[in-house]
Amino acid sequence: MSDPGAGHDEAPHPRLDLEADTIAAVLDILPDPAIVFDEGMRCVALNKRAVEAIGKTAEELGADAVDLFVHPDDMPLVFASFEEVLEKEVGSAIEVRIRTADGEWRLAEVVGSTFHHGHGVWQIDTFRDLTARRQWEVAAADTERFRVIVESSALVVLLCDSLGEIESVSGAMCRNLGHDPSRVIGTKLSHWVADADRAGFDRAFADAIAHPGVHVIECRLRHKDGRDLAYQFSVSNLLDDPVAAGVIVSGQDITRRRALEEHLANLATRDALTGLANRAHLEEFLEAMVSGKDCMEPVGVLFVDLDRFKRVNDLYGHSVGDSLLVAIAERLQTLVRPGDLVARFGGDEFVIVCPGADPGSTIPSMVERIERELAKPVLIDELSISIDASVGFVTARDDTTAEVLLAEADDVMYAAKDARDDDGEPGGRRLGISERRSLAEDLRDACEAGPASAGLAVHFQPIIDLTSGEMVGAEALVRWSHPTLGALTPAQFLPVAEDAGLAPRLGAWVLGRALDLLVEWDRGDRNRGVTVSVNLGAGEMFDPGLEASVLAALAERALTPARLCLEVTEPLLLGVGSRRRRAAPTAIQALAGRGVVIAIDDFGTGFPGLHALRDYPASVLKIDGTVVRDVADDNTAAGVVAAVVALARTTGKTTVAEGVETPDQARALTDLGVDRGQGHHFGRPQPVDA
């Protein structure tokens, strides 16, 4: 009901979805009656004091709330105040007549303020009975009676002159704030106001002197013990009154009410577990950053995704997982600049917004710092837990809309875990939408003119027999030194190639380069007889010309099919629809039948992955690096590897461990019976001529 003549039920209204028990408990903290309204002026909730005062519940009031207990003559003032509160968030105090539970009309002071939750705006109005105060003011002409009433009141009551100098003060000044009235008289009221609020108080007091009537001023007063307490003052300019001849200031402690408002704000904008900004607050903050017409500063947005967090939950339980999230949140807050916003996006995902950050220096150094610091172990209940983070970022400038930025944010968040290339290095910053479109055109031109001429290159990483230590194969990994964007990782440009339909052409070029290397090695009697592995993406795996192009490339170079290994990731096998999964083995089965080696890459990251062993003619299982990482010092990881080795032996398959970084890992894998290894311990990916 936003208008006295408007209907109450036509427009839908948002739901206050805070916990009902939480709202009730919080409202009941207030010492005064309090009612919560929605934007349509419908009653949502009352505290116990409000129910006792007006004799009705929220359900009984409903959409006709104010009609049922506010005097008809005061309704215009109520509607005007409601609109003022929605506009300014905190309204001026108004005085209206309220019908009590026993039918009596009582004069009440009403103060409204708003709080935001979700997509709704809610107004909380508190009521204070002024009937007794008005009776006191009428009796104030009697000096002795005035003194007795003031001294016994819980309100801080002062009589000031036009300059704000205190001439008389009630005993509550001593009881509530600890100050001796004798030390207060003769000083300016602003002297007792907190430093940060003093200038605003002086302006408001001067306005009260200039405009007779009742004015409401809120500020913090200094307690004798050093605390600052929030107070709301009613300032009555009675300088022209022959009896008072001064300014009467009466104040009540609203510290608990302010704490309530902050608590309600936190419920709407803070993540309950970590205390960080939640997703709703993040989106509001980003909107403010990118919607300013005069904002010329770049805005950096970092996306942090914790790797292997699910494994922590599975091994140690959700309690430890929650503690880890809290520790990571605290660590992230120590790594940002003043003014940056750290938010929990959801689950194990965090977002950092960096206004004015230089994308060329500040952001990259922050990414490096975050990756380094989050890799340090976290001690939880005597458990030392190590976890890595995948970090990507986008940069928004003045011409970026919030919608585009959030679309890119969503894209980066879902790609964060895969934003590491085959070498195990960080995947680099996530490219923006316009950059990806431009990159697709560059890839198309490169495929036409020859990928090598555009800076694309194939690097090779050795695969080692763990028993003999000899090189038995190499994996071909594509890299791109872009003429304007610099070094790009596969995580940055391969998805673009897939989306643009260029994956088969790019893959054919990589295959050709890999087979050329075998010919070169055979001709020079170097690494004779080794195999070369080439990765297949979704665009190549379902290319109807895959079988013919692979066999033609082998025949052109007079190489036997057994020299080539095609790797398909387990997540790809698990992620396609059932129709495509049944169709996929057609080309793979045919190539395997001709002698091409088929490997299931990243084995151990899907669940369940056993159907891949049944549906695909794979002869090699490549154990994912996330499983290998802890194999030397974690019994669970070692057990997983041992299970994969046993499964491989039972089905007659060769095992290759990816991501082998240390001698300890290599020894542990050898002891567990893994056949081959690949990773930095044996050699980084290198160009052919290195």
XYZ file of C-alpha atoms in Angstrom:
690
model
C 0.000 0.000 0.000
C 2.064 2.904 -1.272
C -0.918 5.265 -1.595
C -3.979 5.777 0.621
C -6.250 5.140 -2.348
C -4.373 2.257 -3.909
C -5.374 -1.382 -3.594
C -3.372 -3.698 -1.425
C -3.251 -6.946 -3.363
C -2.584 -6.141 -7.018
C 1.219 -6.032 -7.101
C 3.396 -8.985 -6.144
C 5.919 -8.225 -3.480
C 9.256 -9.775 -2.542
C 9.531 -12.217 0.329
C 11.697 -11.517 3.369
C 13.560 -14.839 3.234
C 15.676 -14.381 6.349
C 15.146 -17.157 8.894
C 11.867 -16.426 10.712
C 13.360 -17.334 14.078
C 16.337 -15.050 13.385
C 14.125 -12.034 12.561
C 11.952 -12.629 15.619
C 14.932 -12.974 17.914
C 16.656 -9.894 16.516
C 13.538 -7.686 16.716
C 12.904 -8.764 20.293
C 16.278 -7.283 21.277
C 14.819 -3.792 20.796
C 13.471 -2.099 23.920
C 10.668 -0.408 21.930
C 7.836 -1.743 19.766
C 9.126 -2.438 16.229
C 7.385 -3.376 12.973
C 8.963 -4.475 9.673
C 7.222 -3.392 6.429
C 7.944 -4.318 2.814
C 8.078 -1.774 -0.033
C 4.306 -2.014 -0.457
C 3.809 -1.017 3.191
C 2.593 -4.485 4.100
C 3.350 -5.657 7.620
C 5.942 -8.472 7.591
C 6.914 -8.918 11.237
C 6.410 -7.406 14.728
C 8.353 -7.849 17.920
C 6.666 -8.875 21.164
C 6.429 -5.289 22.440
C 4.600 -4.192 19.278
C 2.110 -7.062 19.570
C 1.503 -6.138 23.214
C 1.121 -2.437 22.371
C -1.365 -2.642 19.489
C -2.882 -6.034 20.244
C -2.473 -7.487 16.754
C -0.104 -9.905 15.025
C 1.499 -9.516 11.590
C -1.062 -11.911 10.092
C -3.938 -9.858 11.542
C -2.489 -6.595 10.237
C -1.546 -7.843 6.747
C -1.796 -5.302 3.931
C -4.042 -2.977 5.993
C -1.431 -2.541 8.706
C -1.375 1.218 9.228
C -5.134 1.614 8.691
C -5.788 -0.570 11.730
C -3.779 1.288 14.347
C -2.862 4.799 13.058
C -5.254 7.728 13.551
C -6.958 8.644 10.223
C -5.878 12.300 10.516
C -2.231 11.219 10.762
C -2.259 8.969 7.676
C -0.865 11.591 5.212
C 2.103 12.142 7.523
C 2.684 8.381 7.719
C 2.676 7.953 3.928
C 5.047 10.889 3.445
C 7.403 9.512 6.083
C 7.349 6.056 4.504
C 8.412 7.476 1.124
C 11.119 9.591 2.794
C 12.600 6.542 4.514
C 12.689 4.565 1.246
C 14.469 7.475 -0.428
C 16.923 8.443 2.338
C 17.205 5.070 4.194
C 16.744 6.853 7.551
C 13.728 9.117 8.025
C 12.966 12.016 10.314
C 11.081 11.301 13.506
C 7.343 11.893 13.241
C 4.660 12.078 15.906
C 1.421 10.199 15.288
C -1.467 8.851 17.320
C -1.514 5.082 17.760
C -4.496 2.989 18.858
C -3.373 0.659 21.659
C -4.662 -2.817 22.442
C -7.242 -1.372 24.868
C -8.547 1.097 22.257
C -6.866 4.194 23.719
C -5.148 6.727 21.452
C -1.542 7.366 22.516
C 0.943 9.835 21.044
C 4.028 8.056 19.674
C 7.310 9.089 18.091
C 8.037 6.909 15.038
C 11.497 6.562 13.452
C 11.970 4.497 10.294
C 15.063 3.066 8.632
C 15.634 0.611 5.778
C 17.732 -2.457 5.275
C 18.396 -4.397 2.074
C 18.129 -8.154 1.652
C 18.346 -9.960 -1.700
C 16.387 -7.887 -4.214
C 14.062 -6.371 -1.606
C 14.105 -3.231 0.520
C 12.563 -3.495 3.984
C 11.634 -0.782 6.470
C 11.837 -1.190 10.230
C 9.846 1.346 12.273
C 10.310 1.752 16.019
C 7.721 3.438 18.253
C 8.246 5.335 21.500
C 5.309 6.463 23.612
C 5.420 10.291 23.869
C 2.272 10.671 25.922
C 4.156 10.830 29.203
C 6.796 13.108 27.691
C 4.157 15.551 26.448
C 2.564 15.584 29.891
C 6.016 16.266 31.308
C 6.554 19.151 28.903
C 3.231 20.685 29.930
C 4.297 20.442 33.546
C 7.786 21.774 32.842
C 6.747 25.287 33.910
C 6.827 24.074 37.480
C 10.577 24.192 38.238
C 10.589 21.713 41.085
C 8.387 19.282 39.222
C 10.576 19.710 36.142
C 13.671 18.857 38.163
C 12.145 15.720 39.685
C 10.916 14.402 36.329
C 14.194 15.067 34.558
C 16.297 13.523 37.289
C 14.241 10.327 37.351
C 14.072 9.947 33.565
C 16.184 7.375 31.733
C 16.675 9.917 28.952
C 19.667 12.224 28.853
C 17.996 15.639 29.077
C 19.879 18.902 28.710
C 18.991 22.582 28.541
C 21.315 24.500 26.216
C 21.627 28.062 25.006
C 21.657 29.079 21.346
C 25.391 28.266 21.056
C 24.960 24.759 22.418
C 26.434 25.510 25.840
C 24.911 23.268 28.506
C 23.040 25.119 31.269
C 21.332 22.170 32.949
C 21.680 18.398 32.673
C 19.781 15.388 33.986
C 21.222 12.698 36.210
C 21.043 10.230 33.328
C 24.148 11.897 31.897
C 26.024 10.405 34.813
C 24.175 7.099 34.937
C 24.315 6.367 31.195
C 27.628 7.941 30.202
C 29.570 8.073 33.465
C 30.129 11.846 33.385
C 29.731 14.052 36.468
C 26.993 16.621 35.726
C 29.064 19.314 37.461
C 31.806 18.832 34.850
C 29.301 18.898 31.997
C 27.524 22.171 32.842
C 29.190 25.127 31.157
C 30.677 23.045 28.328
C 29.405 22.770 24.799
C 27.335 19.713 24.017
C 29.487 19.048 20.930
C 32.486 18.579 23.250
C 30.996 15.234 24.342
C 30.293 14.103 20.793
C 32.704 11.604 19.172
C 35.333 13.339 17.053
C 34.166 11.758 13.793
C 30.574 12.977 14.336
C 31.273 16.457 15.719
C 31.169 18.449 12.478
C 27.889 16.860 11.427
C 26.391 17.459 14.869
C 27.370 21.146 14.806
C 25.676 21.606 11.422
C 22.499 19.851 12.563
C 22.368 21.839 15.830
C 22.809 25.123 13.947
C 19.943 24.104 11.656
C 17.758 23.438 14.718
C 18.528 26.931 16.039
C 17.731 28.508 12.667
C 14.443 26.641 12.243
C 12.268 26.413 15.383
C 10.503 23.125 15.984
C 11.578 19.603 16.826
C 14.682 18.203 15.104
C 16.209 14.725 15.351
C 19.995 14.381 15.461
C 21.927 11.119 15.614
C 25.537 10.955 16.768
C 27.888 9.049 19.033
C 28.646 10.280 22.560
C 31.850 9.467 24.388
C 31.424 7.375 27.527
C 33.762 8.093 30.415
C 35.474 4.722 29.822
C 36.313 5.640 26.219
C 33.503 3.817 24.441
C 31.369 5.551 21.829
C 27.623 5.053 22.297
C 25.084 5.820 19.577
C 22.452 8.363 20.632
C 19.364 9.835 19.038
C 18.525 13.349 20.234
C 15.269 15.225 19.970
C 16.171 18.918 19.821
C 13.357 21.361 20.640
C 14.059 25.034 19.980
C 12.247 26.830 22.822
C 14.389 29.956 22.851
C 11.273 32.093 22.429
C 9.356 30.239 25.129
C 9.058 32.486 28.211
C 9.456 29.545 30.572
C 12.141 27.369 28.950
C 14.057 30.170 27.178
C 16.496 27.666 25.735
C 17.011 24.561 23.663
C 15.809 21.318 25.214
C 17.802 18.282 24.091
C 16.590 14.826 25.100
C 18.457 11.744 23.970
C 18.122 7.988 24.120
C 20.786 5.310 23.701
C 20.259 3.571 20.341
C 23.486 1.552 20.371
C 21.612 -1.744 20.455
C 19.346 -0.622 17.620
C 22.351 0.314 15.488
C 23.880 -3.080 16.246
C 20.644 -4.697 15.092
C 20.696 -2.754 11.827
C 24.316 -3.768 11.214
C 23.421 -7.368 11.985
C 20.558 -7.275 9.472
C 22.862 -5.715 6.880
C 25.427 -8.448 7.476
C 22.783 -11.127 7.021
C 22.064 -9.712 3.576
C 25.607 -8.952 2.380
C 28.011 -11.283 4.204
C 28.882 -14.937 3.733
C 27.808 -16.734 6.894
C 30.827 -19.058 7.042
C 33.784 -16.824 6.156
C 32.457 -13.347 6.925
C 33.506 -12.205 3.447
C 31.208 -10.325 1.117
C 28.680 -12.704 -0.413
C 27.729 -12.987 -4.063
C 24.901 -10.451 -3.806
C 27.216 -7.815 -2.339
C 29.887 -8.672 -4.913
C 27.470 -8.041 -7.779
C 26.335 -4.750 -6.228
C 29.950 -3.647 -5.764
C 30.862 -4.559 -9.354
C 27.829 -2.689 -10.650
C 28.994 0.436 -8.834
C 32.531 0.016 -10.189
C 31.608 -0.304 -13.861
C 28.510 1.894 -14.110
C 30.156 5.213 -13.193
C 30.160 7.366 -16.319
C 33.283 9.226 -15.264
C 35.220 6.169 -14.114
C 38.344 5.889 -16.241
C 40.301 3.550 -13.963
C 40.595 -0.141 -14.808
C 38.923 -2.641 -12.519
C 40.705 -5.965 -12.062
C 38.664 -9.024 -11.128
C 40.533 -12.112 -9.899
C 38.888 -15.512 -9.749
C 40.354 -17.967 -7.260
C 39.311 -21.618 -7.323
C 40.717 -24.120 -4.829
C 42.070 -27.286 -6.438
C 41.303 -30.650 -4.823
C 39.011 -29.116 -2.202
C 36.461 -31.914 -2.648
C 39.195 -34.371 -1.740
C 39.713 -32.567 1.596
C 35.992 -32.879 2.355
C 35.966 -36.545 1.379
C 39.052 -37.409 3.447
C 38.536 -35.322 6.588
C 34.868 -34.309 6.620
C 32.981 -31.070 6.035
C 33.970 -29.584 9.389
C 37.630 -29.574 8.365
C 36.628 -28.359 4.909
C 34.755 -25.419 6.431
C 37.728 -24.581 8.643
C 39.965 -24.644 5.576
C 37.659 -22.210 3.752
C 37.754 -19.848 6.734
C 41.563 -20.029 6.845
C 41.826 -19.394 3.092
C 39.442 -16.435 3.397
C 41.586 -14.929 6.163
C 44.732 -15.482 4.120
C 43.227 -13.841 1.029
C 42.319 -10.732 3.013
C 45.974 -10.277 3.970
C 47.037 -10.381 0.317
C 44.915 -7.551 -1.075
C 45.215 -3.773 -1.030
C 43.063 -1.353 0.981
C 39.894 -0.782 -1.012
C 39.922 -4.200 -2.691
C 36.905 -6.430 -2.114
C 37.294 -10.120 -1.291
C 34.100 -12.145 -1.755
C 33.097 -15.774 -1.547
C 31.493 -16.557 -4.884
C 30.240 -19.950 -3.749
C 31.622 -23.308 -2.638
C 35.411 -23.187 -2.927
C 35.406 -20.183 -5.267
C 36.477 -16.664 -4.310
C 36.478 -13.371 -6.209
C 38.711 -10.357 -5.595
C 37.778 -6.986 -7.086
C 40.684 -4.547 -7.428
C 39.595 -1.008 -8.406
C 42.317 0.988 -10.156
C 44.702 -1.977 -10.396
C 47.269 -1.967 -13.201
C 46.551 -5.086 -15.311
C 50.157 -5.159 -16.489
C 51.907 -5.164 -13.117
C 49.663 -5.057 -10.038
C 47.328 -7.868 -11.063
C 49.987 -10.362 -12.260
C 52.037 -9.848 -9.102
C 48.913 -10.325 -6.990
C 48.075 -13.538 -8.860
C 51.594 -14.833 -8.228
C 51.379 -13.870 -4.552
C 47.999 -15.580 -4.116
C 49.180 -18.797 -5.770
C 52.331 -18.815 -3.646
C 50.641 -18.073 -0.315
C 47.676 -20.395 -0.792
C 50.068 -23.247 -1.605
C 51.469 -23.040 1.936
C 50.087 -25.729 4.303
C 47.155 -24.877 6.574
C 47.161 -26.387 10.090
C 43.683 -27.521 11.161
C 43.183 -29.692 14.255
C 46.802 -30.893 14.053
C 46.292 -31.755 10.366
C 48.643 -30.100 7.878
C 46.587 -29.614 4.711
C 48.137 -28.482 1.441
C 45.970 -27.135 -1.345
C 46.644 -25.233 -4.550
C 44.615 -22.526 -6.236
C 43.821 -21.824 -9.865
C 43.700 -18.078 -10.492
C 42.531 -16.211 -13.566
C 41.561 -12.587 -14.060
C 39.697 -10.210 -16.318
C 40.077 -6.455 -16.559
C 37.134 -4.103 -16.970
C 37.581 -0.488 -18.037
C 35.197 2.430 -18.284
C 33.381 1.075 -21.342
C 32.666 -2.322 -19.766
C 29.141 -3.008 -18.624
C 28.373 -4.943 -15.488
C 26.505 -7.513 -17.558
C 29.552 -8.241 -19.743
C 31.902 -8.320 -16.775
C 29.706 -10.755 -14.866
C 29.388 -12.937 -17.976
C 33.169 -13.102 -18.164
C 33.310 -13.711 -14.421
C 31.010 -16.688 -14.774
C 33.112 -17.990 -17.668
C 36.349 -17.713 -15.708
C 34.926 -19.250 -12.561
C 33.800 -22.374 -14.389
C 37.129 -22.587 -16.238
C 39.347 -21.939 -13.202
C 40.084 -25.577 -12.372
C 41.103 -26.268 -15.977
C 43.176 -23.092 -16.359
C 46.456 -24.981 -16.122
C 48.214 -26.253 -19.211
C 49.573 -29.727 -19.820
C 52.904 -28.661 -18.309
C 51.288 -27.995 -14.949
C 51.957 -24.267 -15.130
C 49.263 -21.663 -14.371
C 46.873 -21.137 -17.252
C 47.423 -17.382 -17.300
C 44.812 -14.692 -17.324
C 41.434 -15.489 -18.789
C 40.838 -13.697 -22.066
C 37.890 -11.353 -22.358
C 35.026 -11.842 -24.802
C 36.394 -9.371 -27.360
C 39.885 -10.879 -27.055
C 38.536 -14.374 -27.676
C 36.668 -13.204 -30.765
C 39.819 -11.565 -32.092
C 41.830 -14.663 -31.225
C 39.421 -16.846 -33.206
C 40.100 -14.705 -36.291
C 43.852 -14.958 -35.688
C 43.586 -18.745 -35.416
C 41.610 -18.912 -38.638
C 44.258 -16.833 -40.422
C 47.006 -19.003 -38.904
C 45.385 -22.200 -40.159
C 45.177 -20.681 -43.646
C 48.728 -19.305 -43.795
C 50.447 -21.991 -41.742
C 50.359 -22.107 -37.917
C 54.134 -21.890 -37.546
C 54.215 -18.541 -39.334
C 51.774 -17.144 -36.746
C 53.911 -18.163 -33.780
C 52.349 -21.563 -33.034
C 54.819 -24.288 -32.090
C 54.835 -27.882 -30.870
C 56.884 -28.749 -27.781
C 57.648 -32.281 -26.634
C 57.837 -33.684 -23.099
C 59.621 -37.024 -22.570
C 57.904 -40.139 -21.217
C 60.302 -42.338 -19.216
C 60.297 -46.045 -18.391
C 60.440 -46.008 -14.574
C 62.346 -49.281 -14.373
C 65.079 -48.667 -16.965
C 65.089 -44.873 -16.912
C 65.045 -44.796 -20.720
C 62.912 -42.481 -22.835
C 60.166 -44.531 -24.492
C 57.974 -41.756 -25.847
C 57.160 -38.059 -25.941
C 53.947 -36.074 -25.702
C 53.305 -33.290 -28.218
C 52.067 -30.072 -26.572
C 51.056 -27.027 -28.606
C 52.181 -23.514 -27.599
C 51.488 -20.095 -29.082
C 53.675 -17.002 -28.963
C 51.044 -14.513 -30.113
C 52.389 -11.387 -31.839
C 50.381 -8.991 -29.633
C 49.120 -10.983 -26.628
C 52.441 -12.687 -25.929
C 52.823 -16.255 -24.694
C 49.445 -17.995 -24.541
C 48.789 -21.293 -22.806
C 46.643 -24.083 -24.281
C 43.979 -23.279 -21.672
C 43.637 -19.849 -23.283
C 43.465 -20.645 -26.996
C 42.412 -24.294 -27.415
C 38.832 -23.649 -26.169
C 38.680 -20.800 -28.702
C 39.746 -23.215 -31.442
C 37.047 -25.671 -30.330
C 34.342 -22.993 -30.342
C 35.435 -21.693 -33.753
C 35.433 -25.180 -35.312
C 39.182 -24.986 -35.967
C 40.214 -27.843 -33.666
C 40.419 -30.497 -36.441
C 42.654 -28.302 -38.635
C 44.886 -27.266 -35.748
C 45.014 -30.855 -34.506
C 46.024 -32.134 -37.950
C 48.923 -29.662 -37.976
C 50.078 -30.773 -34.494
C 49.829 -34.420 -35.582
C 51.926 -33.700 -38.664
C 54.612 -31.935 -36.629
C 54.703 -34.820 -34.135
C 55.082 -37.454 -36.852
C 57.733 -35.349 -38.601
C 59.739 -35.480 -35.376
C 59.600 -39.287 -35.372
C 60.902 -39.345 -38.941
C 63.699 -36.944 -37.989
C 64.644 -39.052 -34.969
C 64.654 -42.251 -37.018
C 66.751 -40.651 -39.737
C 69.368 -39.528 -37.228
C 69.211 -42.755 -35.265
C 68.119 -40.695 -32.246
C 65.371 -42.077 -30.028
C 64.647 -44.651 -32.715
C 61.497 -46.634 -32.114
C 59.912 -44.326 -29.528
C 56.240 -43.375 -29.744
C 54.733 -39.907 -29.868
C 51.500 -38.959 -28.076
C 49.011 -36.411 -29.416
C 45.968 -35.117 -27.524
C 42.494 -35.282 -29.048
C 39.927 -32.644 -28.143
C 36.163 -32.939 -28.556
C 36.266 -31.219 -31.941
C 38.715 -33.806 -33.289
C 37.306 -36.825 -31.494
C 33.940 -36.431 -33.211
C 35.352 -35.283 -36.565
C 34.074 -37.746 -39.202
C 37.375 -37.427 -41.058
C 39.543 -38.346 -38.061
C 40.319 -41.938 -39.093
C 41.221 -41.072 -42.681
C 43.394 -38.078 -41.773
C 45.386 -39.994 -39.126
C 46.027 -42.986 -41.375
C 46.983 -40.713 -44.283
C 49.484 -38.819 -42.124
C 51.109 -42.081 -41.011
C 51.244 -43.485 -44.549
C 52.717 -40.270 -45.953
C 55.683 -40.660 -43.591
C 55.911 -44.452 -43.836
C 55.393 -44.820 -40.080
C 53.707 -47.805 -38.460
C 50.509 -46.986 -36.513
C 52.038 -48.367 -33.309
C 54.381 -45.352 -33.201
C 51.403 -43.028 -32.561
C 49.431 -42.708 -29.312
C 46.193 -40.717 -29.292
C 45.209 -39.383 -25.852
C 41.588 -38.698 -24.906
C 40.820 -37.269 -21.459
C 38.622 -39.234 -19.108
C 36.494 -36.143 -18.312
C 35.778 -35.784 -22.050
C 34.671 -39.410 -22.250
C 32.438 -38.920 -19.209
C 31.090 -35.532 -20.223
C 29.552 -36.278 -23.617
C 25.973 -37.463 -24.055
C 25.208 -41.159 -24.312
C 24.508 -40.953 -28.059
C 27.891 -39.386 -28.774
C 29.592 -41.778 -26.384
C 28.261 -44.723 -28.363
C 29.230 -43.092 -31.666
C 32.725 -42.057 -30.593
C 34.305 -45.534 -30.582
C 33.672 -45.873 -34.337
C 36.766 -43.853 -35.310
C 38.732 -44.765 -32.179
C 37.936 -48.462 -32.597
C 38.989 -48.383 -36.240
C 42.293 -46.663 -35.477
C 43.009 -49.048 -32.612
C 42.276 -51.921 -34.947
C 44.942 -50.581 -37.317
C 47.484 -50.519 -34.485
C 47.275 -46.925 -33.206
C 47.768 -46.794 -29.419
C 44.830 -45.273 -27.521
C 45.391 -43.717 -24.063
C 42.862 -42.506 -21.505
C 44.332 -39.245 -20.203
C 43.716 -37.721 -16.744
C 42.535 -41.105 -15.454
C 41.186 -40.826 -11.928
C 39.483 -37.435 -12.304
C 36.119 -38.797 -13.466
C 33.535 -40.757 -11.494
C 32.972 -43.453 -12.371
C 35.575 -44.038 -15.094
C 35.274 -47.810 -15.440
C 32.871 -47.652 -18.377
C 35.675 -46.039 -20.395
C 37.735 -49.209 -19.991
C 34.835 -51.184 -21.392
C 33.741 -48.859 -24.217
C 37.126 -47.660 -25.476
C 39.968 -49.829 -26.835
C 42.546 -48.074 -24.669
C 45.857 -49.780 -23.971
C 47.333 -46.977 -21.816
C 46.028 -45.341 -18.624
C 47.608 -41.978 -17.774
C 47.184 -41.350 -14.037
C 46.242 -37.716 -13.409
C 48.801 -35.438 -11.761
C 46.398 -34.488 -8.953
C 46.486 -38.127 -7.822
C 50.260 -38.381 -8.267
C 51.005 -35.180 -6.319
C 50.749 -36.695 -2.824
C 51.719 -40.272 -3.630
C 55.018 -40.082 -1.697
C 53.549 -38.945 1.626
C 49.827 -39.728 1.617
C 48.579 -43.284 2.112
C 45.255 -42.518 0.473
C 46.896 -41.191 -2.688
C 49.249 -44.176 -2.765
C 46.272 -46.488 -2.364
C 44.498 -44.891 -5.323
C 47.586 -45.329 -7.516
C 47.985 -48.941 -6.386
C 44.338 -49.610 -7.277
C 44.795 -48.111 -10.756
C 47.938 -50.222 -11.296
C 46.077 -53.377 -10.250
C 43.174 -52.490 -12.547
C 45.548 -51.829 -15.448
C 47.371 -55.116 -14.980
C 44.099 -57.022 -14.788
C 42.943 -55.493 -18.084
C 46.352 -55.662 -19.762
C 47.049 -51.932 -19.908
C 50.193 -49.827 -19.456
C 50.234 -47.121 -16.762
C 51.814 -43.674 -17.138
C 51.994 -41.258 -14.182
C 51.610 -37.582 -15.111
C 52.944 -34.607 -13.171
C 55.968 -36.345 -11.610
C 57.820 -33.443 -9.990
C 60.238 -34.949 -7.444
C 62.563 -37.941 -6.970
C 60.417 -39.083 -4.022
C 57.354 -39.246 -6.247
C 59.293 -41.175 -8.913
C 60.521 -43.719 -6.343
C 57.069 -44.160 -4.822
C 55.505 -44.688 -8.251
C 58.180 -47.234 -9.176
C 57.586 -49.122 -5.916
C 53.839 -49.152 -6.625
C 54.438 -50.756 -10.016
C 53.658 -47.823 -12.332
C 55.229 -48.490 -15.742
C 56.109 -45.007 -16.982
C 56.401 -41.413 -15.767
C 56.123 -37.923 -17.201
C 56.699 -34.519 -15.580
C 59.238 -31.860 -14.665
C 61.388 -34.372 -12.801
C 62.212 -36.012 -16.120
C 62.062 -32.948 -18.346
C 59.963 -29.919 -19.206
C 58.272 -29.582 -22.600
C 60.835 -28.298 -25.106
C 60.746 -27.277 -28.773
C 62.209 -29.712 -31.280
C 65.507 -27.859 -31.602
C 66.105 -27.517 -27.826
